[in-house]
């Protein structure tokens, strides 16, 4: 393991600035008059929201940031005291608790009330309830955008038409009303053009993990990489600049034969190449990552990094078909893909990225991800011929992260991979 | 037929997790098939019109030991899907040629994909109901989904129904829903004559027998309760909310009533009365069925509430309609739709000074003492201090 580098890459500095600026703009929105639209990461139509001059707020991002900053436990307790069940999604409870505690964002700035809740119903039932709950809190307009699920493994033509019609007749009029601005398709195209540029660079970054050693960690590291494109910066010049910088850095690492930077230092000696399914735990994020990195385990592909859009199978936002491309984007987000499709994706990743195995991090909060993962484990093992590990934790509830348990499981699993290797070479 | 023998017959169907009645139906009609559906809403009219037998799959309750099902689900996922998988893996559902998985929640949605992998030879369809309220957009979408499903079912059965046959099935299910409305109305007005245990068993039987037979069973029950009236008791009147998907064990329903509560409305098996008005029979059948769903679907947790005040008024409306004194929120553990809805519904109820209690159950809950104490205390407090 190489020494930990204290120097920050340019992309990291850029991202930090982008996030700080965004939260500052949000805090100032009541004075500047910038309209504010709340929406979700999967199925977020940032280009459309931005084309109306509105600022997006992504509640999941606030929740996970609160988790990383050790604030989520108190927020969840606050929501449970207000009557929310211990059984349901902790992102929702974290968000509700944050509102009840004064709606201070994870960076310490005040969050504005929404002018519109854009309920993009993409791959997650809980989204529906989440915004029904937020509507109770904010008493603001809400527009529902129904993205049909890929039950049969495809986005059917009539589903695409249904989504486009909703965009034209429901979503756009709601945005016009909330922002007081007219829909400008040329402006939307400009954002979409920038999105596609950033998406090219993101895919190059993610696919760099095919190298040995991989220059990136495609799960723990990549959640930072997908941050801008999954949230407020897809389609923006800052987003393009960020991904260009990131790509250059990663390509430089490939040229130098360097592994990824991890919490325990630079991982050049890549002992295990793994694929990961499921979201990470955020409250003990660095500890969780360190468990992998300290064993020389690097993640070369993950499904969570496709939850806000799957780009590595060829999709790019298309400025020539502005509303159609938004429909395609939403329909293709990872949790909108059926279980057989998710199994296919994992098997493909294991083969393409030459992984030694895969780990499922099953989170208590998220039935969209978690229901069916035990069957996915067996199917992927059977088809890919590599062993899988099953870990349980939660998104942002610190009560559900058992470090000793997870570490034991991971170590046993890696020993199993070793044993198989020895068996294969004997 | 007397009340006791009707309920005994219904109970036998409810208890039989080998679905012998379905198997008998299939063997009596060679060449026919049966199609299962999970909660909450599936357009069973289309299954019937194709000459197939619609069969509600509501898990194994407290009557099946989970041996294989637990290997498919983590501890923090509700009980229903593991007992459905158990039924499937133990061969108890092998008489079904297809399964429909409605868009109730992510667990049932994902089970549709699991079912595809487990039973690749079976017809499996995820039923994505429209979630938007604008009829001009929602109706064509849902009509398209219904047409797709109809074509698939017709292929499965080998019989594509004519418009008249479709209309006949719509009409038959209108009659079923009208009978259920009458049954619920009777219970509202004479809850001592329609114990919820009996109402529930009847409805469960209706999930495994042809709708024509179900109608006949309800009509017999109407006659029986007139012939054999019960004596009123000094019970409180409550509605039960949150049990629309995973079903409570029968013992829990009995416990609530024995603790001194008349259940005067509930959402058990709500899929059988999801459409609150008759489906129009004069136009294109699929278009009429689609329109009915979009305009007349019951207010429940699995459908988006477009009215910003809807959640706040929902319980008040239900309590008023039922003439109830209070609400029991009874949701299955880990049930996202019911548990995420509960704070909104409860806030609305409490704003109108409607007394509420809440608990969670599992379809295989076996201990009812805590429910008895809670419901009993609730009933006493309503009687002492008044209800809504």
Short mmCIF file of C-alpha atoms in Angstrom, two decimals, chain B residues 13-300:
data_model
loop_
_atom_site.label_atom_id
_atom_site.label_comp_id
_atom_site.label_asym_id
_atom_site.label_seq_id
_atom_site.Cartn_x
_atom_site.Cartn_y
_atom_site.Cartn_z
CA UNK B 13 -61.68 -22.86 1.29
CA UNK B 14 -59.75 -20.36 3.39
CA UNK B 15 -57.89 -23.11 5.23
CA UNK B 16 -57.00 -25.09 2.14
CA UNK B 17 -53.59 -23.95 1.01
CA UNK B 18 -53.49 -26.70 -1.61
CA UNK B 19 -56.27 -24.85 -3.44
CA UNK B 20 -58.31 -27.98 -3.95
CA UNK B 21 -61.30 -25.98 -5.15
CA UNK B 22 -59.20 -24.51 -7.91
CA UNK B 23 -57.84 -27.92 -8.82
CA UNK B 24 -61.36 -29.35 -8.86
CA UNK B 25 -62.53 -26.57 -11.14
CA UNK B 26 -59.66 -27.25 -13.51
CA UNK B 27 -60.25 -30.98 -13.57
CA UNK B 28 -63.96 -30.48 -14.21
CA UNK B 29 -63.19 -28.29 -17.18
CA UNK B 30 -60.41 -29.96 -19.12
CA UNK B 31 -58.32 -27.56 -21.12
CA UNK B 32 -58.99 -24.60 -18.85
CA UNK B 33 -56.37 -22.77 -16.83
CA UNK B 34 -56.10 -20.66 -13.70
CA UNK B 35 -54.23 -17.39 -13.23
CA UNK B 36 -53.15 -16.08 -9.84
CA UNK B 37 -52.84 -12.50 -8.77
CA UNK B 38 -51.26 -10.88 -5.76
CA UNK B 39 -52.69 -7.93 -3.82
CA UNK B 40 -53.84 -5.27 -4.27
CA UNK B 41 -55.57 -4.63 -7.59
CA UNK B 42 -55.65 -6.85 -10.63
CA UNK B 43 -58.29 -6.61 -13.36
CA UNK B 44 -59.77 -10.02 -12.72
CA UNK B 45 -62.53 -9.30 -15.24
CA UNK B 46 -60.05 -9.89 -18.05
CA UNK B 47 -58.94 -13.23 -16.63
CA UNK B 48 -62.53 -14.33 -16.36
CA UNK B 49 -63.44 -13.14 -19.87
CA UNK B 50 -60.72 -15.34 -21.32
CA UNK B 51 -62.26 -18.39 -19.67
CA UNK B 52 -59.54 -18.55 -17.03
CA UNK B 53 -60.12 -18.84 -13.30
CA UNK B 54 -58.81 -15.83 -11.33
CA UNK B 55 -57.22 -16.92 -8.05
CA UNK B 56 -56.20 -14.49 -5.33
CA UNK B 57 -52.85 -15.40 -3.79
CA UNK B 58 -52.72 -13.92 -0.31
CA UNK B 59 -49.93 -15.89 1.26
CA UNK B 60 -50.06 -18.68 3.76
CA UNK B 61 -51.14 -16.72 6.81
CA UNK B 62 -50.52 -18.60 10.02
CA UNK B 63 -51.23 -21.93 8.37
CA UNK B 64 -48.00 -22.63 6.57
CA UNK B 65 -44.58 -23.34 7.96
CA UNK B 66 -41.96 -21.33 6.17
CA UNK B 67 -39.17 -23.69 5.16
CA UNK B 68 -37.87 -22.38 1.86
CA UNK B 69 -39.39 -18.90 1.76
CA UNK B 70 -37.07 -17.46 4.39
CA UNK B 71 -34.09 -18.23 2.19
CA UNK B 72 -35.42 -15.67 -0.27
CA UNK B 73 -35.99 -12.74 2.06
CA UNK B 74 -34.12 -10.78 4.68
CA UNK B 75 -35.66 -10.40 8.12
CA UNK B 76 -36.66 -6.79 7.41
CA UNK B 77 -39.02 -7.60 4.58
CA UNK B 78 -42.69 -8.28 5.23
CA UNK B 79 -43.99 -11.80 5.61
CA UNK B 80 -46.33 -12.09 2.64
CA UNK B 81 -43.76 -12.66 -0.12
CA UNK B 82 -41.91 -15.35 1.80
CA UNK B 83 -45.12 -17.32 2.30
CA UNK B 84 -46.04 -16.83 -1.37
CA UNK B 85 -42.63 -18.19 -2.34
CA UNK B 86 -43.16 -21.02 0.15
CA UNK B 87 -46.45 -21.89 -1.51
CA UNK B 88 -44.77 -21.83 -4.89
CA UNK B 89 -41.70 -23.79 -3.89
CA UNK B 90 -43.75 -26.45 -2.13
CA UNK B 91 -45.79 -27.07 -5.28
CA UNK B 92 -49.03 -25.69 -3.88
CA UNK B 93 -49.36 -23.22 -6.74
CA UNK B 94 -48.48 -25.64 -9.51
CA UNK B 95 -52.05 -25.51 -10.84
CA UNK B 96 -51.54 -21.90 -11.93
CA UNK B 97 -50.57 -21.10 -15.51
CA UNK B 98 -49.89 -17.45 -14.87
CA UNK B 99 -49.29 -14.91 -12.13
CA UNK B 100 -50.01 -11.20 -12.04
CA UNK B 101 -48.05 -8.91 -9.76
CA UNK B 102 -49.75 -5.55 -9.23
CA UNK B 103 -47.86 -2.34 -8.53
CA UNK B 104 -48.57 -2.45 -4.82
CA UNK B 105 -45.05 -1.84 -3.55
CA UNK B 106 -41.44 -2.61 -4.41
CA UNK B 107 -41.54 -6.00 -2.71
CA UNK B 108 -44.36 -7.30 -4.87
CA UNK B 109 -42.86 -5.57 -7.89
CA UNK B 110 -39.55 -7.34 -7.38
CA UNK B 111 -41.30 -10.62 -6.71
CA UNK B 112 -42.54 -10.43 -10.29
CA UNK B 113 -38.93 -10.64 -11.47
CA UNK B 114 -38.15 -13.43 -9.04
CA UNK B 115 -41.16 -15.34 -10.31
CA UNK B 116 -39.92 -14.98 -13.88
CA UNK B 117 -36.64 -16.56 -12.86
CA UNK B 118 -38.21 -19.25 -10.66
CA UNK B 119 -40.91 -20.28 -13.10
CA UNK B 120 -39.73 -19.45 -16.61
CA UNK B 121 -42.55 -21.48 -18.18
CA UNK B 122 -45.28 -19.56 -16.42
CA UNK B 123 -46.91 -16.40 -17.73
CA UNK B 124 -45.82 -13.55 -15.44
CA UNK B 125 -46.86 -9.93 -15.77
CA UNK B 126 -46.22 -6.88 -13.65
CA UNK B 127 -49.37 -4.75 -13.55
CA UNK B 128 -48.35 -1.11 -13.60
CA UNK B 129 -51.50 0.85 -12.81
CA UNK B 130 -51.64 4.54 -13.74
CA UNK B 131 -50.66 6.80 -10.88
CA UNK B 132 -51.67 10.11 -12.32
CA UNK B 133 -55.10 11.56 -11.92
CA UNK B 134 -55.51 13.28 -15.29
CA UNK B 135 -58.02 11.12 -17.16
CA UNK B 136 -56.92 12.26 -20.64
CA UNK B 137 -53.47 10.76 -20.04
CA UNK B 138 -54.12 8.02 -17.53
CA UNK B 139 -57.02 6.33 -19.29
CA UNK B 140 -55.26 5.69 -22.65
CA UNK B 141 -52.21 4.37 -20.80
CA UNK B 142 -54.23 2.01 -18.64
CA UNK B 143 -56.38 0.95 -21.57
CA UNK B 144 -53.18 0.05 -23.43
CA UNK B 145 -51.96 -1.96 -20.46
CA UNK B 146 -55.30 -3.75 -20.23
CA UNK B 147 -55.22 -4.54 -23.96
CA UNK B 148 -51.72 -5.92 -23.65
CA UNK B 149 -52.77 -8.08 -20.71
CA UNK B 150 -55.93 -9.23 -22.48
CA UNK B 151 -53.98 -10.32 -25.55
CA UNK B 152 -51.52 -12.23 -23.38
CA UNK B 153 -54.27 -13.92 -21.39
CA UNK B 154 -56.15 -14.77 -24.58
CA UNK B 155 -53.02 -16.43 -25.90
CA UNK B 156 -52.62 -18.33 -22.66
CA UNK B 157 -56.19 -19.57 -22.66
CA UNK B 158 -56.53 -20.04 -26.40
CA UNK B 159 -59.69 -17.94 -26.36
CA UNK B 160 -59.87 -14.29 -27.31
CA UNK B 161 -63.12 -12.97 -25.86
CA UNK B 162 -65.56 -11.00 -27.99
CA UNK B 163 -66.70 -7.57 -26.88
CA UNK B 164 -69.93 -9.11 -25.62
CA UNK B 165 -68.03 -11.67 -23.58
CA UNK B 166 -65.86 -8.95 -22.10
CA UNK B 167 -68.92 -6.92 -21.31
CA UNK B 168 -70.52 -9.92 -19.63
CA UNK B 169 -67.46 -10.31 -17.38
CA UNK B 170 -67.50 -6.62 -16.52
CA UNK B 171 -71.17 -6.92 -15.68
CA UNK B 172 -70.61 -9.98 -13.54
CA UNK B 173 -67.92 -8.23 -11.51
CA UNK B 174 -70.20 -5.21 -11.19
CA UNK B 175 -72.65 -7.59 -9.56
CA UNK B 176 -69.96 -8.99 -7.28
CA UNK B 177 -68.93 -5.51 -6.15
CA UNK B 178 -72.56 -4.51 -5.66
CA UNK B 179 -73.05 -7.57 -3.46
CA UNK B 180 -69.95 -6.68 -1.48
CA UNK B 181 -71.18 -3.12 -1.06
CA UNK B 182 -74.44 -4.52 0.23
CA UNK B 183 -72.58 -6.83 2.59
CA UNK B 184 -70.53 -3.93 3.95
CA UNK B 185 -73.64 -1.79 4.26
CA UNK B 186 -75.37 -4.54 6.19
CA UNK B 187 -72.42 -4.78 8.53
CA UNK B 188 -72.47 -1.02 9.00
CA UNK B 189 -76.13 -1.05 9.97
CA UNK B 190 -76.25 -4.40 11.78
CA UNK B 191 -72.70 -5.30 12.75
CA UNK B 192 -73.97 -7.89 15.24
CA UNK B 193 -75.54 -9.76 12.31
CA UNK B 194 -72.45 -9.65 10.11
CA UNK B 195 -69.46 -10.46 12.28
CA UNK B 196 -66.27 -9.44 10.53
CA UNK B 197 -64.87 -12.91 10.95
CA UNK B 198 -67.70 -14.20 8.77
CA UNK B 199 -67.50 -11.37 6.26
CA UNK B 200 -63.79 -11.94 5.94
CA UNK B 201 -64.08 -15.69 5.43
CA UNK B 202 -66.67 -15.14 2.73
CA UNK B 203 -64.38 -12.73 0.92
CA UNK B 204 -61.41 -15.07 1.21
CA UNK B 205 -63.49 -17.87 -0.28
CA UNK B 206 -64.33 -15.50 -3.11
CA UNK B 207 -60.67 -15.31 -4.00
CA UNK B 208 -60.51 -19.01 -4.91
CA UNK B 209 -63.85 -19.77 -6.52
CA UNK B 210 -65.49 -18.53 -9.73
CA UNK B 211 -67.27 -15.18 -9.31
CA UNK B 212 -70.60 -16.77 -10.17
CA UNK B 213 -70.23 -19.15 -7.21
CA UNK B 214 -69.08 -16.33 -4.96
CA UNK B 215 -72.17 -14.32 -5.81
CA UNK B 216 -74.37 -17.28 -4.98
CA UNK B 217 -72.53 -17.73 -1.67
CA UNK B 218 -73.09 -14.09 -0.68
CA UNK B 219 -76.77 -14.29 -1.61
CA UNK B 220 -77.15 -17.39 0.55
CA UNK B 221 -75.48 -15.56 3.39
CA UNK B 222 -77.88 -12.63 3.06
CA UNK B 223 -80.79 -15.02 3.41
CA UNK B 224 -79.18 -16.79 6.33
CA UNK B 225 -78.55 -13.69 8.40
CA UNK B 226 -82.16 -12.64 7.99
CA UNK B 227 -83.25 -16.09 9.13
CA UNK B 228 -80.78 -16.25 12.01
CA UNK B 229 -80.28 -12.76 13.44
CA UNK B 230 -77.86 -12.19 16.30
CA UNK B 231 -78.33 -10.02 19.36
CA UNK B 232 -76.70 -6.57 19.42
CA UNK B 233 -73.94 -5.99 21.95
CA UNK B 234 -72.67 -2.85 23.57
CA UNK B 235 -69.61 -2.61 21.38
CA UNK B 236 -67.74 0.37 20.01
CA UNK B 237 -67.72 0.95 16.29
CA UNK B 238 -64.30 1.08 14.67
CA UNK B 239 -62.77 1.02 11.24
CA UNK B 240 -59.60 -0.93 10.52
CA UNK B 241 -57.07 0.70 8.20
CA UNK B 242 -53.82 -0.60 6.73
CA UNK B 243 -54.49 -4.30 6.08
CA UNK B 244 -55.00 -4.07 2.34
CA UNK B 245 -52.07 -6.26 1.30
CA UNK B 246 -50.63 -8.76 3.77
CA UNK B 247 -53.68 -10.07 5.56
CA UNK B 248 -54.06 -10.28 9.33
CA UNK B 249 -54.52 -13.74 10.77
CA UNK B 250 -58.14 -14.62 11.35
CA UNK B 251 -57.40 -14.78 15.06
CA UNK B 252 -56.54 -11.10 15.05
CA UNK B 253 -59.83 -10.15 13.40
CA UNK B 254 -61.71 -12.23 15.94
CA UNK B 255 -59.68 -10.71 18.75
CA UNK B 256 -60.63 -7.16 17.77
CA UNK B 257 -64.30 -8.03 17.79
CA UNK B 258 -64.15 -10.05 20.99
CA UNK B 259 -62.39 -7.16 22.67
CA UNK B 260 -65.56 -5.13 22.23
CA UNK B 261 -65.17 -3.51 18.82
CA UNK B 262 -67.55 -3.81 15.95
CA UNK B 263 -65.54 -3.40 12.79
CA UNK B 264 -67.81 -1.28 10.60
CA UNK B 265 -65.36 -0.70 7.77
CA UNK B 266 -61.99 -2.10 6.78
CA UNK B 267 -59.62 -2.45 3.88
CA UNK B 268 -59.09 -6.21 4.01
CA UNK B 269 -58.77 -7.63 0.48
CA UNK B 270 -59.58 -4.19 -0.89
CA UNK B 271 -58.81 -5.35 -4.44
CA UNK B 272 -62.22 -7.03 -4.64
CA UNK B 273 -63.98 -3.67 -4.34
CA UNK B 274 -61.29 -1.38 -5.67
CA UNK B 275 -63.68 0.19 -8.17
CA UNK B 276 -66.24 2.07 -6.14
CA UNK B 277 -68.79 2.47 -8.92
CA UNK B 278 -70.16 0.13 -11.57
CA UNK B 279 -68.12 -0.10 -14.73
CA UNK B 280 -70.02 1.39 -17.65
CA UNK B 281 -71.18 -1.38 -20.00
CA UNK B 282 -72.28 0.59 -23.04
CA UNK B 283 -68.95 1.52 -24.64
CA UNK B 284 -65.72 -0.24 -25.54
CA UNK B 285 -65.19 -2.64 -22.60
CA UNK B 286 -61.49 -2.00 -22.09
CA UNK B 287 -61.95 1.72 -22.35
CA UNK B 288 -64.79 1.55 -19.82
CA UNK B 289 -62.74 -0.55 -17.40
CA UNK B 290 -59.78 1.82 -17.75
CA UNK B 291 -61.96 4.83 -17.17
CA UNK B 292 -63.54 3.28 -14.13
CA UNK B 293 -60.14 2.70 -12.53
CA UNK B 294 -58.97 6.24 -13.15
CA UNK B 295 -62.20 7.88 -11.98
CA UNK B 296 -63.48 5.53 -9.30
CA UNK B 297 -60.54 3.82 -7.60
CA UNK B 298 -60.87 3.66 -3.85
CA UNK B 299 -58.61 5.95 -1.80
CA UNK B 300 -55.81 3.72 -0.56
#
